[in-house]
Amino acid sequence: MPVNHSAGTGGIKMKSCAVLSDFSYITIPNFTGDIQSDAKALLLANNKPKTARHITAVAKMNKTIAIQYGLDAAICEISGYLHDISAVITAGDMLSYAIRNSWYIDEAEKKYPFLLHQRISKIIAEQDFGITDKLILSAVNCHSTLQADPSPYDMALFVADKLAWDQDGLPPFYSLVREGLDQSLKAASLAYMEYIVVNKMILHPHKWFEEGKAFLCSC
C-alpha cells in the first residue's frame, strides 16, 4: 500500500525542491504527496533502479521490525523509503554541500564522501519532502553509522538497512543480526557492528559509529 505523507508523521506538507534543485543534473519528477511513489520516482528518473529496489526492501523490513517491537509502522516505513534518497547526488557534490553549509565533517566522510549520504538524505527528507517528524529525520540521519543514545527508530532503520542490504544475496552477517533481532534492537545493532569490526569491513572508522557502539556496549 502506498505511504501517504499524512500517515503518523505529524502533519507533513510537501515543499518546493529546496536541496534537489541546487543540482542541475538531477531530474525532479512531479511529486504527488505519496512518499513511496515520489521516492521511487525520483530515483528511477535519475537512473537509480537498484537504489529504488533497495529502499523498497528496507521499508518493508523496517515495517516488519516495527510490528515486532511495537513501533509506529508508518514512521518506520517512511524512514525506509527516504533513507537513501540522496543517492541522486554525486559523492563529490555531497562533500561540497557539507563544506558549503559549514558542517562538521568526519575524517571518514572526508576520505569517503558518500558516507555523507545519510545526513544529506535527512536534509532532503526535511526540505524537499516536507518531513517534520523528528523520529524519521533522526533515523535517516544516522542509518549507516548509528549514533550514541539511539532511539528505537534509529536502531530499527539501522538494522533494516543491513538486513535488506543493496548487494546481491544475503549479507554474511545476516544470521547473526537476525538472531540478535530475536532478542532486542540493541542486540541486533551490536551484532552487526561487532561483525564488521572483527571482519575488518570498515573502510575508515566514523566517529558516530564508534560512539554508538560504545554506548550500546555500556548499557
mmCIF file of C-alpha atoms in Angstrom:
data_model
loop_
_atom_site.group_PDB
_atom_site.id
_atom_site.type_symbol
_atom_site.label_atom_id
_atom_site.label_comp_id
_atom_site.label_asym_id
_atom_site.label_seq_id
_atom_site.Cartn_x
_atom_site.Cartn_y
_atom_site.Cartn_z
ATOM 1 C CA MET A 1 0.000 0.000 0.000
ATOM 2 C CA PRO A 2 1.371 3.451 -0.852
ATOM 3 C CA VAL A 3 2.613 5.530 2.071
ATOM 4 C CA ASN A 4 0.919 8.914 2.339
ATOM 5 C CA HIS A 5 2.646 11.885 3.900
ATOM 6 C CA SER A 6 -0.118 12.312 6.467
ATOM 7 C CA ALA A 7 0.246 8.845 7.988
ATOM 8 C CA GLY A 8 1.591 9.081 11.529
ATOM 9 C CA THR A 9 4.104 11.841 10.783
ATOM 10 C CA GLY A 10 2.756 14.945 12.429
ATOM 11 C CA GLY A 11 1.175 16.796 9.520
ATOM 12 C CA ILE A 12 3.686 16.608 6.690
ATOM 13 C CA LYS A 13 3.449 19.182 3.931
ATOM 14 C CA MET A 14 5.244 18.972 0.613
ATOM 15 C CA LYS A 15 7.753 21.761 -0.024
ATOM 16 C CA SER A 16 9.491 23.063 -3.100
ATOM 17 C CA CYS A 17 12.661 21.217 -4.095
ATOM 18 C CA ALA A 18 14.969 23.162 -1.809
ATOM 19 C CA VAL A 19 18.019 20.884 -2.000
ATOM 20 C CA LEU A 20 17.464 18.851 -5.135
ATOM 21 C CA SER A 21 17.060 21.940 -7.306
ATOM 22 C CA ASP A 22 20.611 23.009 -6.400
ATOM 23 C CA PHE A 23 21.966 20.316 -8.728
ATOM 24 C CA SER A 24 21.299 20.878 -12.412
ATOM 25 C CA TYR A 25 21.846 17.229 -13.360
ATOM 26 C CA ILE A 26 19.018 15.944 -11.133
ATOM 27 C CA THR A 27 15.695 15.234 -12.846
ATOM 28 C CA ILE A 28 12.905 16.131 -10.428
ATOM 29 C CA PRO A 29 9.571 14.432 -11.206
ATOM 30 C CA ASN A 30 6.233 15.907 -10.226
ATOM 31 C CA PHE A 31 5.726 14.896 -6.599
ATOM 32 C CA THR A 32 2.280 13.598 -5.733
ATOM 33 C CA GLY A 33 2.457 13.686 -1.940
ATOM 34 C CA ASP A 34 2.799 9.912 -1.696
ATOM 35 C CA ILE A 35 6.231 9.099 -0.274
ATOM 36 C CA GLN A 36 6.522 5.592 -1.680
ATOM 37 C CA SER A 37 5.716 6.768 -5.200
ATOM 38 C CA ASP A 38 7.679 10.009 -5.012
ATOM 39 C CA ALA A 39 10.852 8.473 -3.577
ATOM 40 C CA LYS A 40 10.924 5.722 -6.185
ATOM 41 C CA ALA A 41 10.014 8.138 -8.985
ATOM 42 C CA LEU A 42 12.922 10.419 -8.080
ATOM 43 C CA LEU A 43 15.397 7.540 -8.032
ATOM 44 C CA LEU A 44 14.119 5.995 -11.261
ATOM 45 C CA ALA A 45 14.115 9.363 -13.035
ATOM 46 C CA ASN A 46 17.803 9.619 -12.176
ATOM 47 C CA ASN A 47 18.830 6.112 -13.246
ATOM 48 C CA LYS A 48 18.967 4.592 -9.766
ATOM 49 C CA PRO A 49 16.782 1.457 -10.144
ATOM 50 C CA LYS A 50 18.961 -0.555 -7.756
ATOM 51 C CA THR A 51 18.526 2.065 -5.041
ATOM 52 C CA ALA A 52 14.792 2.156 -5.723
ATOM 53 C CA ARG A 53 14.621 -1.606 -5.115
ATOM 54 C CA HIS A 54 16.763 -1.239 -2.008
ATOM 55 C CA ILE A 55 14.615 1.441 -0.351
ATOM 56 C CA THR A 56 11.516 -0.654 -1.038
ATOM 57 C CA ALA A 57 13.109 -3.685 0.620
ATOM 58 C CA VAL A 58 14.300 -1.619 3.586
ATOM 59 C CA ALA A 59 10.883 -0.011 4.052
ATOM 60 C CA LYS A 60 9.272 -3.468 4.089
ATOM 61 C CA MET A 61 11.880 -4.821 6.525
ATOM 62 C CA ASN A 62 11.572 -1.784 8.779
ATOM 63 C CA LYS A 63 7.794 -2.139 8.888
ATOM 64 C CA THR A 64 8.221 -5.782 9.935
ATOM 65 C CA ILE A 65 10.611 -4.711 12.696
ATOM 66 C CA ALA A 66 8.130 -2.037 13.791
ATOM 67 C CA ILE A 67 5.413 -4.642 14.216
ATOM 68 C CA GLN A 68 7.783 -6.907 16.137
ATOM 69 C CA TYR A 69 8.777 -4.176 18.581
ATOM 70 C CA GLY A 70 5.556 -2.173 18.829
ATOM 71 C CA LEU A 71 6.858 0.860 16.947
ATOM 72 C CA ASP A 72 4.842 3.109 14.642
ATOM 73 C CA ALA A 73 4.817 1.175 11.369
ATOM 74 C CA ALA A 74 4.169 4.277 9.244
ATOM 75 C CA ILE A 75 7.179 6.080 10.696
ATOM 76 C CA CYS A 76 9.398 3.070 10.096
ATOM 77 C CA GLU A 77 8.131 2.572 6.557
ATOM 78 C CA ILE A 78 8.604 6.227 5.624
ATOM 79 C CA SER A 79 12.123 6.189 7.102
ATOM 80 C CA GLY A 80 12.928 3.227 4.881
ATOM 81 C CA TYR A 81 11.737 4.930 1.725
ATOM 82 C CA LEU A 82 13.715 8.107 2.394
ATOM 83 C CA HIS A 83 16.952 6.826 3.915
ATOM 84 C CA ASP A 84 18.933 6.691 0.639
ATOM 85 C CA ILE A 85 17.105 9.401 -1.272
ATOM 86 C CA SER A 86 20.330 11.411 -1.662
ATOM 87 C CA ALA A 87 21.754 8.743 -3.986
ATOM 88 C CA VAL A 88 20.809 11.072 -6.855
ATOM 89 C CA ILE A 89 23.654 13.391 -5.780
ATOM 90 C CA THR A 90 27.274 12.570 -6.585
ATOM 91 C CA ALA A 91 29.673 11.886 -3.717
ATOM 92 C CA GLY A 92 31.771 14.898 -4.688
ATOM 93 C CA ASP A 93 28.760 17.175 -4.550
ATOM 94 C CA MET A 94 27.786 15.725 -1.180
ATOM 95 C CA LEU A 95 31.142 16.829 0.193
ATOM 96 C CA SER A 96 30.848 20.236 -1.461
ATOM 97 C CA TYR A 97 27.364 20.661 0.028
ATOM 98 C CA ALA A 98 28.646 19.804 3.520
ATOM 99 C CA ILE A 99 31.549 22.253 3.183
ATOM 100 C CA ARG A 100 29.303 24.975 1.796
ATOM 101 C CA ASN A 101 26.952 24.593 4.752
ATOM 102 C CA SER A 102 29.769 24.536 7.327
ATOM 103 C CA TRP A 103 29.026 21.019 8.608
ATOM 104 C CA TYR A 104 31.316 19.124 10.898
ATOM 105 C CA ILE A 105 32.841 16.552 8.533
ATOM 106 C CA ASP A 106 34.183 13.340 9.997
ATOM 107 C CA GLU A 107 37.525 12.040 8.743
ATOM 108 C CA ALA A 108 35.708 9.011 7.317
ATOM 109 C CA GLU A 109 33.430 11.347 5.357
ATOM 110 C CA LYS A 110 36.386 13.313 4.032
ATOM 111 C CA LYS A 111 38.013 10.131 2.795
ATOM 112 C CA TYR A 112 34.780 8.505 1.574
ATOM 113 C CA PRO A 113 32.318 11.369 0.884
ATOM 114 C CA PHE A 114 29.450 9.007 0.076
ATOM 115 C CA LEU A 115 29.195 8.388 3.827
ATOM 116 C CA LEU A 116 27.601 11.834 3.935
ATOM 117 C CA HIS A 117 24.581 10.398 2.136
ATOM 118 C CA GLN A 118 22.771 9.629 5.393
ATOM 119 C CA ARG A 119 22.991 13.237 6.545
ATOM 120 C CA ILE A 120 22.062 14.677 3.163
ATOM 121 C CA SER A 121 19.144 12.251 2.864
ATOM 122 C CA LYS A 122 17.861 13.714 6.135
ATOM 123 C CA ILE A 123 18.060 17.249 4.724
ATOM 124 C CA ILE A 124 16.271 16.202 1.524
ATOM 125 C CA ALA A 125 13.593 14.422 3.566
ATOM 126 C CA GLU A 126 13.065 17.599 5.564
ATOM 127 C CA GLN A 127 13.379 20.290 2.920
ATOM 128 C CA ASP A 128 12.214 18.562 -0.263
ATOM 129 C CA PHE A 129 9.707 16.046 1.103
ATOM 130 C CA GLY A 130 8.497 18.232 3.973
ATOM 131 C CA ILE A 131 9.158 15.700 6.736
ATOM 132 C CA THR A 132 8.760 17.200 10.204
ATOM 133 C CA ASP A 133 8.757 14.089 12.376
ATOM 134 C CA LYS A 134 11.973 14.085 14.425
ATOM 135 C CA LEU A 135 11.963 10.288 14.741
ATOM 136 C CA ILE A 136 12.075 9.887 10.967
ATOM 137 C CA LEU A 137 14.712 12.579 10.499
ATOM 138 C CA SER A 138 16.958 11.163 13.214
ATOM 139 C CA ALA A 139 16.700 7.605 11.886
ATOM 140 C CA VAL A 140 17.535 8.695 8.335
ATOM 141 C CA ASN A 141 20.379 10.885 9.595
ATOM 142 C CA CYS A 142 22.274 8.003 11.237
ATOM 143 C CA HIS A 143 21.107 4.910 9.369
ATOM 144 C CA SER A 144 24.593 3.970 8.144
ATOM 145 C CA THR A 145 26.620 4.595 11.295
ATOM 146 C CA LEU A 146 24.083 4.772 14.116
ATOM 147 C CA GLN A 147 24.931 7.227 16.927
ATOM 148 C CA ALA A 148 25.226 7.486 20.693
ATOM 149 C CA ASP A 149 21.967 7.052 22.644
ATOM 150 C CA PRO A 150 19.981 5.896 19.587
ATOM 151 C CA SER A 151 16.203 5.761 19.653
ATOM 152 C CA PRO A 152 14.388 2.501 18.862
ATOM 153 C CA TYR A 153 13.578 4.026 15.460
ATOM 154 C CA ASP A 154 17.259 4.783 14.835
ATOM 155 C CA MET A 155 18.179 1.179 15.602
ATOM 156 C CA ALA A 156 15.259 -0.259 13.631
ATOM 157 C CA LEU A 157 16.282 1.527 10.415
ATOM 158 C CA PHE A 158 19.962 0.784 11.048
ATOM 159 C CA VAL A 159 19.178 -2.933 11.286
ATOM 160 C CA ALA A 160 16.661 -2.953 8.426
ATOM 161 C CA ASP A 161 19.204 -1.291 6.134
ATOM 162 C CA LYS A 162 21.742 -4.006 6.913
ATOM 163 C CA LEU A 163 19.381 -6.973 6.596
ATOM 164 C CA ALA A 164 17.984 -5.661 3.304
ATOM 165 C CA TRP A 165 21.378 -4.577 2.001
ATOM 166 C CA ASP A 166 21.912 -3.342 -1.527
ATOM 167 C CA GLN A 167 24.181 -6.173 -2.691
ATOM 168 C CA ASP A 168 23.258 -9.499 -4.271
ATOM 169 C CA GLY A 169 22.245 -12.363 -1.989
ATOM 170 C CA LEU A 170 22.175 -12.351 1.797
ATOM 171 C CA PRO A 171 24.848 -10.399 3.694
ATOM 172 C CA PRO A 172 27.452 -12.501 5.555
ATOM 173 C CA PHE A 173 26.219 -11.170 8.892
ATOM 174 C CA TYR A 174 22.547 -11.898 8.164
ATOM 175 C CA SER A 175 22.092 -14.855 10.538
ATOM 176 C CA LEU A 176 23.856 -13.131 13.428
ATOM 177 C CA VAL A 177 21.802 -9.961 13.068
ATOM 178 C CA ARG A 178 18.552 -11.921 12.746
ATOM 179 C CA GLU A 179 19.407 -13.832 15.903
ATOM 180 C CA GLY A 180 20.112 -10.549 17.641
ATOM 181 C CA LEU A 181 16.801 -9.172 16.437
ATOM 182 C CA ASP A 182 15.022 -12.003 18.219
ATOM 183 C CA GLN A 183 16.483 -10.600 21.458
ATOM 184 C CA SER A 184 16.360 -6.822 21.059
ATOM 185 C CA LEU A 185 17.105 -3.939 18.713
ATOM 186 C CA LYS A 186 20.242 -3.268 20.722
ATOM 187 C CA ALA A 187 21.452 -6.873 20.310
ATOM 188 C CA ALA A 188 20.801 -6.779 16.561
ATOM 189 C CA SER A 189 22.622 -3.467 16.165
ATOM 190 C CA LEU A 190 25.610 -4.689 18.154
ATOM 191 C CA ALA A 191 25.722 -7.983 16.266
ATOM 192 C CA TYR A 192 26.238 -6.091 13.022
ATOM 193 C CA MET A 193 28.680 -3.582 14.478
ATOM 194 C CA GLU A 194 30.845 -6.225 16.097
ATOM 195 C CA TYR A 195 30.813 -8.401 12.981
ATOM 196 C CA ILE A 196 32.101 -5.685 10.670
ATOM 197 C CA VAL A 197 34.771 -4.638 13.182
ATOM 198 C CA VAL A 198 36.051 -8.183 13.699
ATOM 199 C CA ASN A 199 35.972 -8.900 9.970
ATOM 200 C CA LYS A 200 37.599 -5.579 9.053
ATOM 201 C CA MET A 201 34.723 -4.470 6.855
ATOM 202 C CA ILE A 202 35.017 -0.806 7.868
ATOM 203 C CA LEU A 203 36.772 1.328 5.260
ATOM 204 C CA HIS A 204 37.528 4.041 7.826
ATOM 205 C CA PRO A 205 36.167 4.399 11.388
ATOM 206 C CA HIS A 206 33.426 7.009 11.747
ATOM 207 C CA LYS A 207 33.034 8.939 14.997
ATOM 208 C CA TRP A 208 29.283 8.269 15.176
ATOM 209 C CA PHE A 209 29.773 4.535 14.675
ATOM 210 C CA GLU A 210 32.351 4.351 17.443
ATOM 211 C CA GLU A 211 30.205 6.424 19.795
ATOM 212 C CA GLY A 212 27.122 4.372 19.018
ATOM 213 C CA LYS A 213 28.899 1.071 19.568
ATOM 214 C CA ALA A 214 30.460 2.281 22.818
ATOM 215 C CA PHE A 215 27.086 3.499 24.080
ATOM 216 C CA LEU A 216 25.312 0.210 23.308
ATOM 217 C CA CYS A 217 28.114 -1.788 24.922
ATOM 218 C CA SER A 218 27.827 0.293 28.075
ATOM 219 C CA CYS A 219 24.099 -0.096 28.661
#
